[in-house]
Coordinates of C-alpha atoms in Angstrom, one line a residue:
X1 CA 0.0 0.0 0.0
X2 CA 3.0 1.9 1.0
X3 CA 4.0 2.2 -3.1
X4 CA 2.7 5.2 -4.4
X5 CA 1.3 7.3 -0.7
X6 CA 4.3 9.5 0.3
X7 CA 5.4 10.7 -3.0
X8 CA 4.5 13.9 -1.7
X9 CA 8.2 14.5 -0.1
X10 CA 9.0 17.0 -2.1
X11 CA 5.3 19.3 -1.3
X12 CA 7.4 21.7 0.3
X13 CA 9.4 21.6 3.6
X14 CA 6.8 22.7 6.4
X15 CA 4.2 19.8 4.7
X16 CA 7.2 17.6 4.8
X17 CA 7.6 18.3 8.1
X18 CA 4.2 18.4 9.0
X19 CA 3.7 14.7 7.9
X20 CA 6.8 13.7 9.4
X21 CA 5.2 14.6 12.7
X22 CA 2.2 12.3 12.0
X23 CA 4.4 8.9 12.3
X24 CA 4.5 7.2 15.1
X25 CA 7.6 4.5 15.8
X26 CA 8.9 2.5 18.2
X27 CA 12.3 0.0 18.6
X28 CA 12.8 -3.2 15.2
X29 CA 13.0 -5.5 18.0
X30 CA 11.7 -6.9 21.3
X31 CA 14.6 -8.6 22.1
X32 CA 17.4 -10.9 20.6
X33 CA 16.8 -13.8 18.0
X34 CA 20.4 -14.7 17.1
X35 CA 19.5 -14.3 13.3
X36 CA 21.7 -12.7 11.6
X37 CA 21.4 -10.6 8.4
X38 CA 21.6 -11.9 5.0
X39 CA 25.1 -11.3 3.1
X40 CA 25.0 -9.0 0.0
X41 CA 24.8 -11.4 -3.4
X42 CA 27.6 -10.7 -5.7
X43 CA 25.8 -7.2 -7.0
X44 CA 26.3 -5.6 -3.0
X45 CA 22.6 -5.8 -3.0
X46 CA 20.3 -7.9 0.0
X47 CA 16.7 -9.0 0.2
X48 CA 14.5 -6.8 2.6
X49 CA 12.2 -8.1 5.0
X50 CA 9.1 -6.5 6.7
X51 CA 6.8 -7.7 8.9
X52 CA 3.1 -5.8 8.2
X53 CA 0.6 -6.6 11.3
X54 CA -2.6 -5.5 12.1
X55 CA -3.7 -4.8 15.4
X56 CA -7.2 -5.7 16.7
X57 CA -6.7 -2.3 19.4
X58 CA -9.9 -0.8 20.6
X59 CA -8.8 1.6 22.9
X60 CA -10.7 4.2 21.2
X61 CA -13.7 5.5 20.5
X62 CA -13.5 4.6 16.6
X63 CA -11.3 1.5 17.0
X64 CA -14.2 0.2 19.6
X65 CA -17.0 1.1 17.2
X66 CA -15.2 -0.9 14.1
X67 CA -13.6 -3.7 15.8
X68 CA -17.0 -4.7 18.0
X69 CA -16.1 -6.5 21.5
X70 CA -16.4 -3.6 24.3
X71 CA -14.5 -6.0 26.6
X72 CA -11.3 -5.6 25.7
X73 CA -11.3 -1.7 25.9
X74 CA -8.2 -1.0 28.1
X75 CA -6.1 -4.3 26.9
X76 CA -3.5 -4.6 25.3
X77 CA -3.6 -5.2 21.8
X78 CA -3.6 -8.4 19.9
X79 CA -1.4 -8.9 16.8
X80 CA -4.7 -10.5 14.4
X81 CA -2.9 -10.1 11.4
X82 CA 0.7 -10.9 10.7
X83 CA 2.6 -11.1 7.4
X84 CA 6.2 -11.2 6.5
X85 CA 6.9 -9.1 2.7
X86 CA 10.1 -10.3 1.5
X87 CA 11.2 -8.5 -1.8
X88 CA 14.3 -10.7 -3.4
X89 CA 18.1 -8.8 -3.1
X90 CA 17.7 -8.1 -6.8
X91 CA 14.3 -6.4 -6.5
X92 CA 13.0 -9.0 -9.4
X93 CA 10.3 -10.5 -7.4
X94 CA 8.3 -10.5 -4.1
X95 CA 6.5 -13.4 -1.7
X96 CA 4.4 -12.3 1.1
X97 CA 3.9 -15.3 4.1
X98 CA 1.2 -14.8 6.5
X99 CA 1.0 -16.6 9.9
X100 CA -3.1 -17.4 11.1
X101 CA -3.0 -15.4 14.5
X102 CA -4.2 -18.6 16.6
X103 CA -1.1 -20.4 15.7
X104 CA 0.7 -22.1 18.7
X105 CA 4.0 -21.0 19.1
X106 CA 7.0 -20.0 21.8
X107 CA 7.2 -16.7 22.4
X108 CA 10.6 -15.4 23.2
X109 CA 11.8 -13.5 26.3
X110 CA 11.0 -9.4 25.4
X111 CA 11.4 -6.0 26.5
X112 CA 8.9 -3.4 25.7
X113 CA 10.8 -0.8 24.6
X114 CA 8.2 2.1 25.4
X115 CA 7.9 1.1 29.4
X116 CA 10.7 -1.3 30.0
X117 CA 8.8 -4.0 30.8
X118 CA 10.3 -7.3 30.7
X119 CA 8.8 -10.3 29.4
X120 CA 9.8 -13.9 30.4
X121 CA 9.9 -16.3 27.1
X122 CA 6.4 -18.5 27.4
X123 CA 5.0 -21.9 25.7
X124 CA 2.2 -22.7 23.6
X125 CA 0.8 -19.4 23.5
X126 CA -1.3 -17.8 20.5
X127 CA 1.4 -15.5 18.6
X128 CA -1.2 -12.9 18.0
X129 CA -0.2 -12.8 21.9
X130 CA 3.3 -11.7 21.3
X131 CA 2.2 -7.7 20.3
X132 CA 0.8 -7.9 24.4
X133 CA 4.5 -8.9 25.3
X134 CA 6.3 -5.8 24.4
X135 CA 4.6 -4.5 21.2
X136 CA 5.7 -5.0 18.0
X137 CA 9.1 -5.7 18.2
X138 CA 8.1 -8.8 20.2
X139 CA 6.2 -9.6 17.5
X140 CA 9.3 -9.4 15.2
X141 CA 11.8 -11.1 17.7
X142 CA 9.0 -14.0 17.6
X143 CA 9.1 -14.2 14.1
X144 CA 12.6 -14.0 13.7
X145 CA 13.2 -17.1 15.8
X146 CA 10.6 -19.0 14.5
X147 CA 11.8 -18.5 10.7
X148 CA 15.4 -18.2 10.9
X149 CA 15.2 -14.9 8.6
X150 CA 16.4 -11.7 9.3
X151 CA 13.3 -9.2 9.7
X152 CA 14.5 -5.6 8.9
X153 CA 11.5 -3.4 9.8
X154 CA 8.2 -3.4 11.2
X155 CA 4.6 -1.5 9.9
X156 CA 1.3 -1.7 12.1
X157 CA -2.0 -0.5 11.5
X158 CA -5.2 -0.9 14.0
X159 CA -8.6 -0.9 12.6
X160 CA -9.1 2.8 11.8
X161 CA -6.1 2.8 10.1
X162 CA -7.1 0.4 7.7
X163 CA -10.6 1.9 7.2
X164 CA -9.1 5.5 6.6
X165 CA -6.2 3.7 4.1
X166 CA -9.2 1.8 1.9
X167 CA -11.3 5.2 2.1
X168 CA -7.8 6.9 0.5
X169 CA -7.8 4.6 -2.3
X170 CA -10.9 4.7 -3.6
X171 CA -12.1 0.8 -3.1
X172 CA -10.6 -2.5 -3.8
X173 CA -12.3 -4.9 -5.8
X174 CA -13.0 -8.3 -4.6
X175 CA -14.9 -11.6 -5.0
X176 CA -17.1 -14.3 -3.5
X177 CA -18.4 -17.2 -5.1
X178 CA -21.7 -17.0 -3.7
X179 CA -23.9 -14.4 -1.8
X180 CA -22.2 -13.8 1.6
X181 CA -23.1 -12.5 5.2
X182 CA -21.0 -13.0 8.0
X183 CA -24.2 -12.7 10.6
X184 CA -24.1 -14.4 14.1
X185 CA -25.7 -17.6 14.4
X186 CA -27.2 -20.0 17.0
X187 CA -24.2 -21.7 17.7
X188 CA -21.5 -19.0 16.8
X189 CA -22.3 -15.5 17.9
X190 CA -20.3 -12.5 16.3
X191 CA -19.1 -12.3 12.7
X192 CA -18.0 -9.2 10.9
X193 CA -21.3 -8.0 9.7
X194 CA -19.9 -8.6 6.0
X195 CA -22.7 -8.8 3.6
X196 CA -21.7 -8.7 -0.3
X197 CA -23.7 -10.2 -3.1
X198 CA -22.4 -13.2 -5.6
X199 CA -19.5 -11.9 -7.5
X200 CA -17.4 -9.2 -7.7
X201 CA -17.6 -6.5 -5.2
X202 CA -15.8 -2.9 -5.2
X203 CA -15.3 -2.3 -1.2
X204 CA -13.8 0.5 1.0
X205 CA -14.2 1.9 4.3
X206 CA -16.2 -0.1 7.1
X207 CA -16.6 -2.7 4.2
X208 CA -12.9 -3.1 3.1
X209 CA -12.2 -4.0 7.3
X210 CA -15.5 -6.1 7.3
X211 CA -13.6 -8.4 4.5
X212 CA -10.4 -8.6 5.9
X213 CA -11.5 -9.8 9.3
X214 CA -13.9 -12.0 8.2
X215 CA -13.4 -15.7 9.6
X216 CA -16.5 -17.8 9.7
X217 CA -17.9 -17.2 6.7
X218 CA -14.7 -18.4 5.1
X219 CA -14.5 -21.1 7.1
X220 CA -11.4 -21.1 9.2
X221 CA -7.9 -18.3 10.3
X222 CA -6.0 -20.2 6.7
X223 CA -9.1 -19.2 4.4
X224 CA -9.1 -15.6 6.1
X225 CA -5.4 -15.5 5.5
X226 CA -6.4 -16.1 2.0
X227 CA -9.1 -13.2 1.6
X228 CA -6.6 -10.9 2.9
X229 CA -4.3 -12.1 0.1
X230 CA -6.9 -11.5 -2.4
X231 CA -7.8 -7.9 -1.0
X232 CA -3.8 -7.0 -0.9
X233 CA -3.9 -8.4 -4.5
X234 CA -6.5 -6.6 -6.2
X235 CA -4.9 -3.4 -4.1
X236 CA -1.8 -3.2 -5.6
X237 CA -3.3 -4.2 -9.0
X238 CA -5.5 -0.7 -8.2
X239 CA -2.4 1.2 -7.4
X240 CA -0.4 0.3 -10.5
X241 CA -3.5 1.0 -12.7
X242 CA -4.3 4.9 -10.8
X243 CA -2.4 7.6 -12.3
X244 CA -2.3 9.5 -9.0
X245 CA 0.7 11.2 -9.9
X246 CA -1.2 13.6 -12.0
X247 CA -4.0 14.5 -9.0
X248 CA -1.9 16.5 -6.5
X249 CA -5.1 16.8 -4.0
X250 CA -5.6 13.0 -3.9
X251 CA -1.9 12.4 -3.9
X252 CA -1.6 14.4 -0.8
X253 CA -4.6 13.2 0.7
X254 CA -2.9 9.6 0.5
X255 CA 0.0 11.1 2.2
X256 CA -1.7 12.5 4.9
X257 CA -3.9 9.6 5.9
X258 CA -0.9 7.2 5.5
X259 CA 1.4 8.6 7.7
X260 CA -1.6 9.1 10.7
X261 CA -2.4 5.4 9.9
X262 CA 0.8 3.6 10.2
X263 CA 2.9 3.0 13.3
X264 CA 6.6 1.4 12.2
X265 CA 10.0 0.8 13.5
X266 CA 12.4 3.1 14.6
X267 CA 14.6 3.1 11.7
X268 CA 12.3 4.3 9.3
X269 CA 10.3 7.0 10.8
X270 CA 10.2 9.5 8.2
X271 CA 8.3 10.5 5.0
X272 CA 12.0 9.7 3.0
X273 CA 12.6 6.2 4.3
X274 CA 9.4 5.0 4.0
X275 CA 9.0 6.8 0.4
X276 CA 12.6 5.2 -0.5
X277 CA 11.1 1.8 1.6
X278 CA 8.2 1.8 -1.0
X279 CA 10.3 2.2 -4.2
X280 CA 11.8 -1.0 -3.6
X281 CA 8.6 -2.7 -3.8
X282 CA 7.2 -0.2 -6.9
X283 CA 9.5 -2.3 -9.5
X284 CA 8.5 -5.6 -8.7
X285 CA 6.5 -6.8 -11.6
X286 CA 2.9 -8.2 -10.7
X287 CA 3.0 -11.7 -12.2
X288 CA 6.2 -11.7 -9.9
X289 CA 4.4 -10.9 -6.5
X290 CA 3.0 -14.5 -4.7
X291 CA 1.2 -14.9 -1.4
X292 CA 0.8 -17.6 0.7
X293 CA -0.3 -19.4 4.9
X294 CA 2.4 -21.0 6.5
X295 CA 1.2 -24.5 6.2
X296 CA -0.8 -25.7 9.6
X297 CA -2.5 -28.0 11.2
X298 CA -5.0 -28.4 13.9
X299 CA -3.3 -28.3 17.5
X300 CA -3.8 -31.4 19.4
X301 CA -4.8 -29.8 22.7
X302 CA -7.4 -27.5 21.4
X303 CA -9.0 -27.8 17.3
X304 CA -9.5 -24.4 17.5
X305 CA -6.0 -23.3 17.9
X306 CA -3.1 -24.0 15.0
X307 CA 0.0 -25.3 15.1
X308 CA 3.2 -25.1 12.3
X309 CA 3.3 -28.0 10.4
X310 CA 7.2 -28.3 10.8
X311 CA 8.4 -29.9 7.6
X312 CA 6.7 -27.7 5.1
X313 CA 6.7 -25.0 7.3
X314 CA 10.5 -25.4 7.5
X315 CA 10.8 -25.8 3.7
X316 CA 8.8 -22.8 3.0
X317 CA 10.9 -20.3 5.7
X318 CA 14.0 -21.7 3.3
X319 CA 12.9 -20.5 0.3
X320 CA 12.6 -16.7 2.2
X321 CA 16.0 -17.4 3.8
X322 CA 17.7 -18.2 0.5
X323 CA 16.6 -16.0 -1.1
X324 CA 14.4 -18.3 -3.7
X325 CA 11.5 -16.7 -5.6
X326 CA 7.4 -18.1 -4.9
X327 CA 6.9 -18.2 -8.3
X328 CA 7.8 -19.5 -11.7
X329 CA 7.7 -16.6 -13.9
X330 CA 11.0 -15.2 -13.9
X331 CA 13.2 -15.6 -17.3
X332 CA 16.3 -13.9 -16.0
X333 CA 19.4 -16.4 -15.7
X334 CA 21.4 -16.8 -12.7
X335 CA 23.9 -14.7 -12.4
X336 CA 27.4 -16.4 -11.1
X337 CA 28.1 -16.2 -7.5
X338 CA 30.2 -13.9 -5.4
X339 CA 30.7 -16.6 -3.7
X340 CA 33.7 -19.0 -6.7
X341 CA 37.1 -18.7 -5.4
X342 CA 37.8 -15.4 -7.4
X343 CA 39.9 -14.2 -4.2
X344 CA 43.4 -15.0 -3.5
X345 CA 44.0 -18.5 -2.3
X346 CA 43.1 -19.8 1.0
X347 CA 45.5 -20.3 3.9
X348 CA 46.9 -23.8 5.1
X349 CA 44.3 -25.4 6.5
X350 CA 46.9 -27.0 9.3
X351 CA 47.0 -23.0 10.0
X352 CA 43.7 -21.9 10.3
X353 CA 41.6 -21.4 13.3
X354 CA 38.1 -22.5 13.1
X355 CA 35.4 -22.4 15.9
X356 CA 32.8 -24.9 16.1
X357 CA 28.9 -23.6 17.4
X358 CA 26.5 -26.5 18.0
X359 CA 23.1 -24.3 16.4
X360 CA 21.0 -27.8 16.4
X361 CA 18.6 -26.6 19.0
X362 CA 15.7 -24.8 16.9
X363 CA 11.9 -26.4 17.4
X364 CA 14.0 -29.0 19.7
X365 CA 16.7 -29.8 22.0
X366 CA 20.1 -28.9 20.7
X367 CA 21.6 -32.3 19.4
X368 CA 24.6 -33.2 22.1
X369 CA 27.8 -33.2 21.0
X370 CA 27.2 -32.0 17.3
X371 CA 30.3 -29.1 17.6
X372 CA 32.4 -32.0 18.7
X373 CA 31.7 -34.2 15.3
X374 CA 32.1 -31.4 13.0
X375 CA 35.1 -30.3 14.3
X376 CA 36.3 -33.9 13.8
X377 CA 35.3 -33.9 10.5
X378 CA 37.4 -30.8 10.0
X379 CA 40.3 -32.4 11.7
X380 CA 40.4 -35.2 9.3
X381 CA 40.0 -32.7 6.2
X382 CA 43.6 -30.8 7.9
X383 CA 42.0 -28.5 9.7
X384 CA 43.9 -29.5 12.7
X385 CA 43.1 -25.9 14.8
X386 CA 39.7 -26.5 15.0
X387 CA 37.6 -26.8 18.1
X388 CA 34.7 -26.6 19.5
X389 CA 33.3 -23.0 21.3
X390 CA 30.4 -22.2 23.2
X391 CA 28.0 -20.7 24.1
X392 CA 25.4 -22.8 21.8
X393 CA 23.9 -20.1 19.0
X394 CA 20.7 -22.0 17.5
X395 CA 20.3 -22.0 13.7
X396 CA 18.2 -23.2 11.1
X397 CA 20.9 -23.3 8.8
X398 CA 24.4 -24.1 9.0
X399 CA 26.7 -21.4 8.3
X400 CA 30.4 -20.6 8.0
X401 CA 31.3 -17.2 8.9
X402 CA 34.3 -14.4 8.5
X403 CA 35.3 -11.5 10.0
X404 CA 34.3 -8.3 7.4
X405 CA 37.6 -6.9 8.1
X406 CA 39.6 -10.3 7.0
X407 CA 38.1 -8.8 3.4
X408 CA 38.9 -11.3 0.4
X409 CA 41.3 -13.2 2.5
X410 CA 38.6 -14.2 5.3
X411 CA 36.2 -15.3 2.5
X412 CA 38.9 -17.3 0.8
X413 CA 39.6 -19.3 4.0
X414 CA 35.8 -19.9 4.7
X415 CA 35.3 -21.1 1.6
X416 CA 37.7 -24.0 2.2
X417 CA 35.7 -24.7 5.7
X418 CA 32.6 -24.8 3.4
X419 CA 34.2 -27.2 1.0
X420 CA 35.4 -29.6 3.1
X421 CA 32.4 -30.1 5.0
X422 CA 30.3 -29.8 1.8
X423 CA 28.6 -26.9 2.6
X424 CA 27.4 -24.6 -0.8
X425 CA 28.7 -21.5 -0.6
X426 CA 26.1 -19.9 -0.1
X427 CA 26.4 -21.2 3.3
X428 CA 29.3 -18.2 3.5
X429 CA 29.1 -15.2 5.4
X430 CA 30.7 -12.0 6.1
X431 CA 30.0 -10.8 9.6
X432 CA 31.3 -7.4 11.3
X433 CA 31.0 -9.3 14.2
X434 CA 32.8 -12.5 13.8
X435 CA 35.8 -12.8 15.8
X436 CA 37.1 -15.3 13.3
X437 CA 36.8 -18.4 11.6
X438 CA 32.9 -19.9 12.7
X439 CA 31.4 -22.7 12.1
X440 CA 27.8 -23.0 13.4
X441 CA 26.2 -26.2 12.7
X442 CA 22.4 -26.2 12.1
X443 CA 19.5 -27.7 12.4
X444 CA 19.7 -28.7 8.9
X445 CA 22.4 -31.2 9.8
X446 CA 21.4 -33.0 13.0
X447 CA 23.4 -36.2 12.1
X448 CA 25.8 -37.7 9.4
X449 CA 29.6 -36.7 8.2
X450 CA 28.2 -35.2 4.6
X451 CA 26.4 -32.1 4.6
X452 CA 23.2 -32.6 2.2
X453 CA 22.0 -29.5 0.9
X454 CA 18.1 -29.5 1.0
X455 CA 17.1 -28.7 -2.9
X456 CA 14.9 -25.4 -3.4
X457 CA 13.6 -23.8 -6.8
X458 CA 11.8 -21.5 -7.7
X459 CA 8.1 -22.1 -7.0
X460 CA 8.4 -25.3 -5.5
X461 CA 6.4 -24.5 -2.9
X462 CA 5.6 -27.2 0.4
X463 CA 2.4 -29.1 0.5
X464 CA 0.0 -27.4 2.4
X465 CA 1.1 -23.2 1.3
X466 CA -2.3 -22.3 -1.2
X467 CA -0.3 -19.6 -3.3
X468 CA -2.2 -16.6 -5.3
X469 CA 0.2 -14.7 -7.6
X470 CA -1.0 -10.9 -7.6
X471 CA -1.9 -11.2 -11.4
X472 CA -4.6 -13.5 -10.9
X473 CA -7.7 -11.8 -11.1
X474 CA -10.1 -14.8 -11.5
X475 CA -10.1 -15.7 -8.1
X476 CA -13.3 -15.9 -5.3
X477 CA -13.5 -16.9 -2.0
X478 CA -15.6 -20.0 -1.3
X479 CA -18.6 -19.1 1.2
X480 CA -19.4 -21.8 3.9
X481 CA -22.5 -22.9 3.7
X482 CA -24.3 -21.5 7.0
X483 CA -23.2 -17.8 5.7
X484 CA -24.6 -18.0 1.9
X485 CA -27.0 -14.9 1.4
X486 CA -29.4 -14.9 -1.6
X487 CA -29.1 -11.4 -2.0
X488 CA -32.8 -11.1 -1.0
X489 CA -33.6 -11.9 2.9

């Protein structure tokens, strides 16, 4: 939504200022993951990652009259909606993942940044609960651990802000197989009031929110996740068609009601960053822009509650990590990797320190002794210097990494560590922080002496993740049965 709203940086420096004033921001993250940011590809360029939620806050007088229960006035807000945009490091395509907001999950130790409140780390907890655990960098930090992938910013919007954003646009159009109406019922009381005849459907305002909180009458949280897909769709499908570069007024209107709507991370509090945020998103061509529900399944202590279905869940967070498009419809070839031995030639193994970090404990118990194998497999390749380290650093992926400063030479020397434990070298990293040679074995390698690379392509996506490329526009939403409307009664 963020494409084409804060062109208006250049309106003059007071305005500027004026709408700079109307963000509100608050710290990237809750507390620490131990995921580490993606290296550059061989172009300097990395893949950018933002987590978009939607808080269910009604603690005020619009937010209460939108969002319905009066009970919760006062509480802390709920994180309802949660979806991770990634936009590939070469800004050639885009994949959106959403996570249903009753989805069991950990939820890390967090600070609130705004109170300094601490948070201890918790079980089998809903993860919409992690906003109520130190706001949305909890959030983040919860996602971060859970996916293994490096989440650069945060944007939040409650219910008014949502209403006020559809209002700016104009409508978005979307579809329903048959008549709908989300009305309460005997057994199920509430339901978003959304009532939309068969077919297509131009909505905004009080309707646009009606659609995108609408559960029952789509049948579950993974077939919501999926209307909101569809409405983000058909939205950006709207943007690219409106010429709103021409219309000054409605340009500035935009501006005005997207910087009172949206709450984000510290980082990128201003009219510039998010306007230079948005550009790299404005590119992305819309056959090339996918969306998809982290696969799940019903939680065996409670049906109504979701928990990850680990493999495909696990396969699908790799694709984001490495960087691998949703979709099939790119033509571009592969460019070669920074990664081929192009530097000068690495150091004698025999003379090379290497660290060993057991990273095996991620979704379960670190595997014992893991450091302690891989650094024997390292001593029979010649690596004679290497040794285990602690403390533990869980991973989902098993890395070698090099000191930023060791330049050429440091990457040289970890690629040899990667080849002789048969890691791709993709598996390299730079990292200002490094202190050295590293090794941290992950949870992609448990067990065994050979390293085997899990295979990932382009649109290979797990069982269970229902894609919708942003191009389709044929799609409708299936209406459960109890919540059919004829259009008439």
């Amino acid at each position: 939504m963020a494409v084409l709203i804060l062109g208006t940086a250049t309106a003059g420096y007071l305005y500027y200022r004026h709408l700079n004033n109307n963000i509100r921001s608050s710290a990237r993250s809750g507390g620490e993951s131990g995921v580490k940011k993606a290296a550059p590809n061989a172009e300097g360029q990395s893949p950018l990652n933002i987590l978009l939620i939607g808080s269910d806050s009604r603690n005020s007088a619009e937010n209460v009259k939108l969002g319905g229960s009066k009970d919760t006035v006062g509480d802390k807000p709920r994180a309802d909606v949660q979806m991770l945009l990634h936009i590939s490091a070469d800004r050639k395509n885009s994949s959106l993942v959403s996570i249903p907001r009753d989805t069991i999950l950990p939820i890390p130790e967090c600070t609130d940044s705004e109170t300094g409140q601490e948070y201890p780390a918790t079980d089998n907890r809903p993860i919409n609960e992690s906003l109520q655990r130190g706001g949305p960098g909890c959030t983040l930090t919860t996602w971060e651990k859970l996916t293994g992938v490096y989440i650069d910013h945060w944007i939040m919007l409650d219910f008014a802000g949502v209403v006020a954003m559809a209002d700016a646009i104009g409508g978005v159009e979307v579809c329903v197989k048959t008549g709908v109406w989300d009305k309460p019922t005997r057994l199920v009381p509430g339901g978003s009031g959304l009532k939309l005849p068969k077919g297509k459907n131009t909505v905004q305002g009080e309707d646009a929110l009606k659609w995108l909180r609408t559960r029952h009458a789509f049948g579950n949280d993974q077939n919501r996740a999926k209307a909101q897909h569809m409405y983000m769709n058909s939205m950006l499908r709207t943007l690219k068609k409106q010429n709103l570069w021409s219309d000054a007024g409605r340009l500035m209107n935009l501006a005005e009601t997207a910087t009172k709507a949206l709450q984000v991370s510290d980082e990128i509090r201003s009219v510039k960053k998010l306007f230079d945020l948005a550009m790299q998103l404005k590119g992305v061509p819309i056959n090339r822009i996918t969306m998809t529900t982290m696969p799940t399944a019903e939680w065996s202590q409670d049906r109504n509650k979701l928990v990850p279905v680990e493999k495909s869940a696990d396969a699908l967070w790799r694709l984001v990590r490495e960087d691998v498009a949703f979709d099939k419809n790119g033509k571009e070839k592969k460019k070669p990797s920074s990664d081929k031995p192009s530097g000068p030639p690495a150091a004698d193994p025999a003379t090379l320190g290497v660290s060993v970090l057991n990273g095996t404990g991620v979704g379960q118990a670190p595997r014992d002794g893991r450091a302690g194998e891989v650094a024997d497999i390292l001593h029979g390749k010649g690596f004679a210097e290497a040794e285990t380290s602690q403390p533990a650093e869980p991973s989902k992926d098993t890395v070698v990494r090099y000191a930023k400063e060791d330049g050429d030479q440091g990457k040289s020397d970890a690629l040899s560590v990667a080849k002789a434990l048969g890691l791709p070298t993709t598996a390299v990293k730079a990292d200002p922080k490094a202190g050295g040679l590293t090794v941290v074995v992950g949870a992609d390698w448990r067990e065994g002496t050979v390293y085997k690379a899990p295979k990932v392509e382009a649109g290979d996506l797990p069982e269970g993740a229902d894609d919708l490329n942003a191009a389709d526009e044929g799609q409708c939403m299936d209406i459960y049965s109890v919540y059919r409307w004829d259009g008439k009664s």
